[in-house]
Amino acid sequence: MKRFVVTGGAGFIGSTLVKTLVPHGSVSVVDNLLTGYERNIEEVRSCIEFHKADIRDAALIAPLLKDADTVFHLAAIPSVPRSITDPIPSHEVNIDGTFNVFRAAAEGGVRRVVYAASSSAYGDTPTLPKTESMTPHPKSPYAAQKLMGEYYASVFHSCFGLETVSLRFFNVYGPRQDPSSPYSGVLSVFMKNLLAGTSPTIFGDGEQTRDFTYVEDVADLCVKAANAQGVTGKVYNAGNGGRYSLNYLWDLLQRIEGVKIPAQFGPPRAGDVRDSMADTTAAVADLGHSPRFSIEEGLRRTLEWYRKTN
Ligand code: UD1
């Protein structure tokens, strides 16, 4: 039986991946519960191992990763604005912690590491869609940290023979995304406002666009990246290949719910990029990426989940 380790497995994306992996092998979750919750893995708790451990602690995590078939490295302190207001922890987790994970994997005989990179690496270059061959232009500490993780993935492959694949996640949304922090992803905040009947605050004019990707599509792609041949040391976009503005999505959500709640507008956020959209050609060709959820379907499922758990 294959052994999988998911760092950040109690988080929003990690917990979805854990559920996807459970039928395929034994799954260990490594999570410090900083932004994750044990309740996220409650329904699979009896068939997984859970380790409350911080990836900044190299000695603690090394034995947990040892001899795994695949390590999915999703543990991170996410958020562009958080990395600006509080840059030290995000640096320590996203760069030092990531180094610890690659090192533990290389020294512990792990076959492959799938690394959660970020579309933020592209920055504000005007060309759309974003292709992996473009020069990165990180605009925030978070973007720089996630890019450094890609470089480490590539170097651990070339220097230490560790199989690695980096997936640049593009604005993932879906059930279990936590709407309660000032750094929460915008769609989780929109859902919370919609169900409470309150106005969201849109930073800027709302015409910024993102390639919003449903969490199950991302989890499926992680599994494909673990198994694909001829892809090690490489970086792939894990997006949908579309983009929607915040104004459009807030309108769409109001239509789905049959309500009218005008948004409020605030100043643009530091470190924000204007537009983001993935070229998915390489992920489709090399990894077999085939996203299943349209934005309407993804939003409906997500909204249903927030309604049920509210
Ligand atoms: C960025 C990355 C994404 C990464 C995420 C991690 C890009 C293009 N995307 O997402 O890949 O996974 O960081 O955190 O860099 N907003 C509001 N009101 C709110 C909250 C946000 O208007 O209450 C706006 C933001 O200013 C931004 C957009 O919504 O323009 C999206 O913000 P957010 O959901 O935080 O994600 P990104 O920073 O785009």
Coordinates of C-alpha atoms and ligand atoms in Angstrom, one line a residue:
M1 CA 0.0 0.0 0.0
K2 CA 1.4 3.4 -0.9
R3 CA 2.0 5.9 1.8
F4 CA 1.1 9.6 1.2
V5 CA 1.9 12.5 3.4
V6 CA 0.0 15.8 3.1
T7 CA 1.6 18.8 4.8
G8 CA -1.1 21.3 5.5
G9 CA -3.6 18.4 5.3
A10 CA -6.0 20.0 7.8
G11 CA -6.2 23.1 5.7
F12 CA -8.8 24.0 3.1
I13 CA -7.1 22.5 0.0
G14 CA -5.1 19.9 1.9
S15 CA -8.2 18.4 3.5
T16 CA -9.9 18.0 0.1
L17 CA -6.7 16.3 -1.2
V18 CA -6.7 14.0 1.8
K19 CA -10.3 12.9 1.0
T20 CA -9.2 12.3 -2.6
L21 CA -6.2 10.2 -1.5
V22 CA -7.9 8.0 1.2
P23 CA -9.1 5.3 -1.2
H24 CA -5.7 5.0 -2.8
G25 CA -3.3 4.4 0.1
S26 CA -2.5 5.3 3.7
V27 CA -2.5 9.0 4.4
S28 CA -0.6 10.9 7.0
V29 CA -1.4 14.6 7.7
V30 CA 1.2 17.0 9.0
D31 CA -0.3 20.2 10.1
N32 CA 0.3 22.7 12.9
L33 CA -3.3 23.9 12.9
L34 CA -2.3 27.5 12.5
T35 CA -4.8 28.1 9.7
G36 CA -6.1 24.5 9.4
Y37 CA -8.7 22.8 11.6
E38 CA -9.1 19.2 12.8
R39 CA -12.8 19.5 11.9
N40 CA -11.8 19.7 8.2
I41 CA -10.6 16.0 8.3
E42 CA -13.2 14.8 10.8
E43 CA -15.0 12.5 8.3
V44 CA -11.8 10.7 7.4
R45 CA -10.2 10.9 10.8
S46 CA -10.5 7.2 11.6
C47 CA -8.7 6.1 8.4
I48 CA -5.7 8.6 8.4
E49 CA -2.9 9.5 10.7
F50 CA -2.8 13.0 12.1
H51 CA 0.4 14.7 13.3
K52 CA 0.2 18.1 14.8
A53 CA 3.6 19.3 13.7
D54 CA 5.2 22.5 12.4
I55 CA 7.3 22.3 9.2
R56 CA 9.7 24.8 10.8
D57 CA 10.8 22.0 13.1
A58 CA 13.1 20.0 10.8
A59 CA 13.9 17.2 13.4
L60 CA 10.2 16.7 14.2
I61 CA 9.0 16.3 10.6
A62 CA 11.8 14.2 9.2
P63 CA 10.6 10.9 10.6
L64 CA 7.0 11.7 9.6
L65 CA 8.0 12.0 5.9
K66 CA 10.5 9.2 5.8
D67 CA 9.8 6.5 3.2
A68 CA 6.6 8.0 1.9
D69 CA 5.7 7.4 -1.7
T70 CA 4.6 10.9 -2.3
V71 CA 4.7 14.0 -0.1
F72 CA 2.1 16.7 -1.1
H73 CA 3.6 19.9 0.3
L74 CA 0.7 22.3 0.9
A75 CA 1.6 23.6 4.3
A76 CA 2.1 27.4 4.1
I77 CA 1.0 30.7 5.6
P78 CA -1.1 31.9 2.7
S79 CA -2.2 35.4 1.8
V80 CA -0.5 38.2 0.0
P81 CA -1.6 40.9 2.5
R82 CA -0.6 38.7 5.5
S83 CA 2.9 38.4 4.1
I84 CA 3.1 42.2 4.0
T85 CA 1.7 43.0 7.4
D86 CA 3.5 40.1 9.1
P87 CA 6.4 39.0 6.9
I88 CA 8.6 37.0 9.3
P89 CA 6.3 34.0 10.0
S90 CA 5.3 33.7 6.3
H91 CA 9.0 33.8 5.4
E92 CA 9.9 31.2 8.0
V93 CA 7.1 28.8 7.1
N94 CA 7.0 29.3 3.3
I95 CA 10.8 29.3 2.7
D96 CA 12.5 27.7 5.7
G97 CA 9.7 25.2 6.3
T98 CA 9.6 24.3 2.6
F99 CA 13.4 23.7 2.6
N100 CA 12.9 21.4 5.6
V101 CA 10.2 19.4 3.7
F102 CA 12.4 19.0 0.6
R103 CA 15.4 18.0 2.7
A104 CA 13.4 15.5 4.8
A105 CA 12.0 14.0 1.6
A106 CA 15.4 13.8 -0.1
E107 CA 17.1 12.3 2.9
G108 CA 14.1 10.1 3.8
G109 CA 13.9 8.2 0.5
V110 CA 10.6 9.8 -0.6
R111 CA 9.8 9.1 -4.2
R112 CA 8.2 12.4 -5.2
V113 CA 7.2 15.7 -3.7
V114 CA 4.3 17.6 -5.3
Y115 CA 4.7 21.3 -4.2
A116 CA 1.9 23.8 -4.0
A117 CA 3.3 26.8 -5.8
S118 CA 1.3 30.0 -6.6
S119 CA 0.1 32.0 -9.6
S120 CA 1.2 35.1 -7.7
A121 CA 4.7 34.4 -9.0
Y122 CA 3.7 35.9 -12.3
G123 CA 3.0 39.3 -10.8
D124 CA 1.5 42.1 -12.9
T125 CA 3.0 41.4 -16.4
P126 CA 0.4 42.4 -18.9
T127 CA 0.4 39.3 -21.0
L128 CA -2.5 36.9 -20.6
P129 CA -2.8 34.0 -20.2
K130 CA 0.2 33.3 -18.1
T131 CA 2.4 30.6 -19.4
E132 CA 5.1 28.8 -17.4
S133 CA 7.9 30.0 -19.6
M134 CA 7.3 33.7 -18.7
T135 CA 9.8 35.4 -16.4
P136 CA 8.3 35.6 -12.9
H137 CA 7.7 39.1 -11.3
P138 CA 6.7 38.5 -7.7
K139 CA 5.0 41.6 -6.2
S140 CA 4.7 40.6 -2.6
P141 CA 6.7 38.6 0.0
Y142 CA 4.2 35.8 -0.4
A143 CA 4.8 35.6 -4.2
A144 CA 8.6 35.7 -3.7
Q145 CA 8.4 32.9 -1.0
K146 CA 6.3 30.6 -3.2
L147 CA 8.6 31.2 -6.1
M148 CA 11.6 30.3 -3.9
G149 CA 9.9 27.0 -3.1
E150 CA 9.7 26.3 -6.9
Y151 CA 13.4 27.0 -7.2
Y152 CA 14.1 24.6 -4.3
A153 CA 11.9 22.0 -5.9
S154 CA 13.9 22.2 -9.1
V155 CA 17.3 22.2 -7.3
F156 CA 16.4 19.3 -5.1
H157 CA 15.6 17.4 -8.3
S158 CA 18.7 18.4 -10.1
C159 CA 21.2 18.2 -7.2
F160 CA 19.7 15.5 -5.0
G161 CA 17.7 13.3 -7.4
L162 CA 14.4 14.0 -5.6
E163 CA 11.4 13.8 -8.0
T164 CA 9.5 17.1 -7.7
V165 CA 6.6 18.7 -9.5
S166 CA 5.5 22.3 -8.7
L167 CA 1.9 23.2 -9.4
R168 CA 1.0 26.9 -9.5
F169 CA -2.4 27.1 -7.9
F170 CA -4.6 29.9 -9.3
N171 CA -7.1 31.3 -6.7
V172 CA -8.6 28.1 -5.3
Y173 CA -12.1 28.2 -3.8
G174 CA -14.6 25.7 -2.5
P175 CA -16.0 24.1 0.6
R176 CA -14.0 24.5 3.9
Q177 CA -12.2 27.7 2.8
D178 CA -12.2 29.7 6.1
P179 CA -14.0 33.0 5.7
S180 CA -13.2 34.2 9.2
S181 CA -9.8 35.9 8.9
P182 CA -9.0 39.3 7.5
Y183 CA -6.8 37.4 5.1
S184 CA -9.5 35.0 3.8
G185 CA -9.9 34.3 0.1
V186 CA -12.3 36.7 -1.6
L187 CA -14.9 34.1 -2.6
S188 CA -15.2 32.7 1.0
V189 CA -15.8 36.3 2.1
F190 CA -18.4 36.8 -0.6
M191 CA -20.2 33.6 0.5
K192 CA -20.3 34.7 4.1
N193 CA -21.7 38.1 3.2
L194 CA -24.2 36.7 0.8
L195 CA -25.7 34.3 3.4
A196 CA -25.7 37.0 6.1
G197 CA -27.3 39.5 3.7
T198 CA -24.4 42.0 4.2
S199 CA -22.3 43.9 1.8
P200 CA -18.8 42.7 1.0
T201 CA -16.0 45.2 0.7
I202 CA -14.3 45.0 -2.7
F203 CA -10.7 46.4 -2.7
G204 CA -10.3 48.6 -5.7
D205 CA -12.8 49.0 -8.5
G206 CA -13.8 45.3 -8.6
E207 CA -12.7 44.9 -12.2
Q208 CA -9.6 42.9 -11.3
T209 CA -9.8 39.4 -12.6
R210 CA -8.8 35.9 -11.3
D211 CA -8.7 32.4 -12.7
F212 CA -10.8 30.9 -9.9
T213 CA -10.3 27.2 -9.6
Y214 CA -12.6 24.7 -7.8
V215 CA -10.8 22.9 -5.0
E216 CA -11.6 19.3 -6.2
D217 CA -10.1 20.1 -9.6
V218 CA -6.9 21.1 -7.8
A219 CA -6.9 18.0 -5.7
D220 CA -7.4 15.8 -8.8
L221 CA -4.4 17.6 -10.4
C222 CA -2.2 17.0 -7.4
V223 CA -2.9 13.2 -7.7
K224 CA -2.1 13.3 -11.5
A225 CA 1.1 15.2 -10.8
A226 CA 2.1 12.5 -8.4
N227 CA 1.8 9.8 -11.0
A228 CA 2.7 11.5 -14.3
Q229 CA 5.9 10.4 -16.1
G230 CA 8.6 12.8 -17.6
V231 CA 7.5 15.8 -15.5
T232 CA 9.9 15.9 -12.6
G233 CA 11.7 19.1 -11.8
K234 CA 9.0 21.0 -13.7
V235 CA 6.4 23.7 -13.0
Y236 CA 2.8 23.6 -14.2
N237 CA -0.1 26.0 -14.0
A238 CA -3.0 24.5 -12.0
G239 CA -5.8 26.8 -13.1
N240 CA -8.9 26.7 -15.2
G241 CA -7.9 28.9 -18.1
G242 CA -10.7 31.4 -17.6
R243 CA -11.0 34.7 -15.6
Y244 CA -13.8 36.5 -13.8
S245 CA -13.9 40.0 -12.2
L246 CA -15.0 40.4 -8.6
N247 CA -17.9 42.6 -9.8
Y248 CA -19.1 39.8 -12.1
L249 CA -18.9 37.2 -9.4
W250 CA -20.7 39.2 -6.8
D251 CA -23.5 39.9 -9.3
L252 CA -23.6 36.2 -10.2
L253 CA -23.9 35.2 -6.5
Q254 CA -26.7 37.6 -5.9
R255 CA -28.5 36.2 -9.0
I256 CA -28.0 32.6 -7.7
E257 CA -29.4 33.6 -4.3
G258 CA -32.1 35.9 -5.7
V259 CA -31.0 38.9 -3.6
K260 CA -29.8 42.5 -4.2
I261 CA -27.0 43.6 -1.9
P262 CA -24.7 46.3 -3.3
A263 CA -21.0 45.9 -2.6
Q264 CA -19.0 48.5 -0.8
F265 CA -15.7 49.6 -2.3
G266 CA -12.4 50.3 -0.5
P267 CA -8.9 51.3 -1.6
P268 CA -6.9 48.8 -3.6
R269 CA -4.8 46.3 -1.6
A270 CA -1.0 46.5 -1.5
G271 CA 0.7 43.7 -3.4
D272 CA -2.4 42.9 -5.5
V273 CA -2.1 41.9 -9.1
R274 CA -4.6 43.2 -11.6
D275 CA -5.4 40.2 -13.8
S276 CA -4.6 36.5 -13.6
M277 CA -5.4 33.6 -16.0
A278 CA -3.6 30.4 -16.6
D279 CA -2.5 28.8 -19.8
T280 CA -3.3 25.2 -19.0
T281 CA -1.8 23.7 -22.2
A282 CA 1.2 22.1 -20.5
A283 CA -0.8 20.7 -17.5
V284 CA -3.4 19.2 -19.9
A285 CA -0.7 17.7 -22.2
D286 CA 1.7 16.4 -19.6
L287 CA -0.4 15.8 -16.5
G288 CA -3.8 15.0 -18.0
H289 CA -5.4 18.1 -16.3
S290 CA -9.1 18.1 -17.0
P291 CA -11.0 20.5 -14.7
R292 CA -14.6 19.3 -14.2
F293 CA -16.3 22.3 -12.5
S294 CA -17.5 25.4 -14.3
I295 CA -17.5 28.6 -12.1
E296 CA -21.4 28.4 -11.8
E297 CA -21.2 24.8 -10.6
G298 CA -18.3 25.4 -8.3
L299 CA -20.0 28.4 -6.7
R300 CA -23.3 26.6 -6.3
R301 CA -21.6 23.7 -4.5
T302 CA -19.6 26.0 -2.4
L303 CA -22.6 28.1 -1.4
E304 CA -24.5 24.9 -0.5
W305 CA -21.7 23.9 1.8
Y306 CA -21.6 27.3 3.6
R307 CA -25.4 27.2 3.9
K308 CA -25.3 23.7 5.5
T309 CA -22.4 24.5 7.9
N310 CA -23.5 28.0 8.9
Ligands
UD1_1 C1 -3.1 35.2 -4.3 C2 -2.7 34.3 -5.5 C3 -3.3 32.9 -5.3 C4 -2.9 32.4 -3.9 C5 -3.4 33.3 -2.8 C6 -3.0 32.9 -1.4 C7 -2.7 35.8 -7.4 C8 -3.2 36.2 -8.7 N1 -3.3 34.8 -6.7 O1 -4.5 35.3 -4.3 O2 -2.8 32.0 -6.3 O3 -3.4 31.1 -3.7 O4 -2.8 34.6 -3.1 O5 -3.6 33.6 -0.5 O6 -1.7 36.4 -6.9 N2 -10.5 41.1 -2.2 C9 -11.6 42.0 -2.0 N3 -12.3 41.8 -0.8 C10 -12.0 40.9 0.1 C11 -10.9 40.1 -0.1 C12 -10.2 40.2 -1.3 O7 -11.9 42.8 -2.8 O8 -12.7 40.9 1.2 C13 -9.8 41.2 -3.5 C14 -8.3 41.3 -3.3 O9 -7.9 42.7 -3.1 C15 -7.9 40.8 -4.7 C16 -8.9 39.7 -5.0 O10 -10.0 40.0 -4.2 O11 -7.9 41.7 -5.7 C17 -8.5 38.3 -4.7 O12 -7.9 38.3 -3.4 P1 -7.6 37.0 -2.5 O13 -8.8 36.1 -2.5 O14 -7.0 37.4 -1.2 O15 -6.5 36.2 -3.5 P2 -5.2 36.8 -4.2 O16 -4.4 37.7 -3.4 O17 -5.6 37.2 -5.6

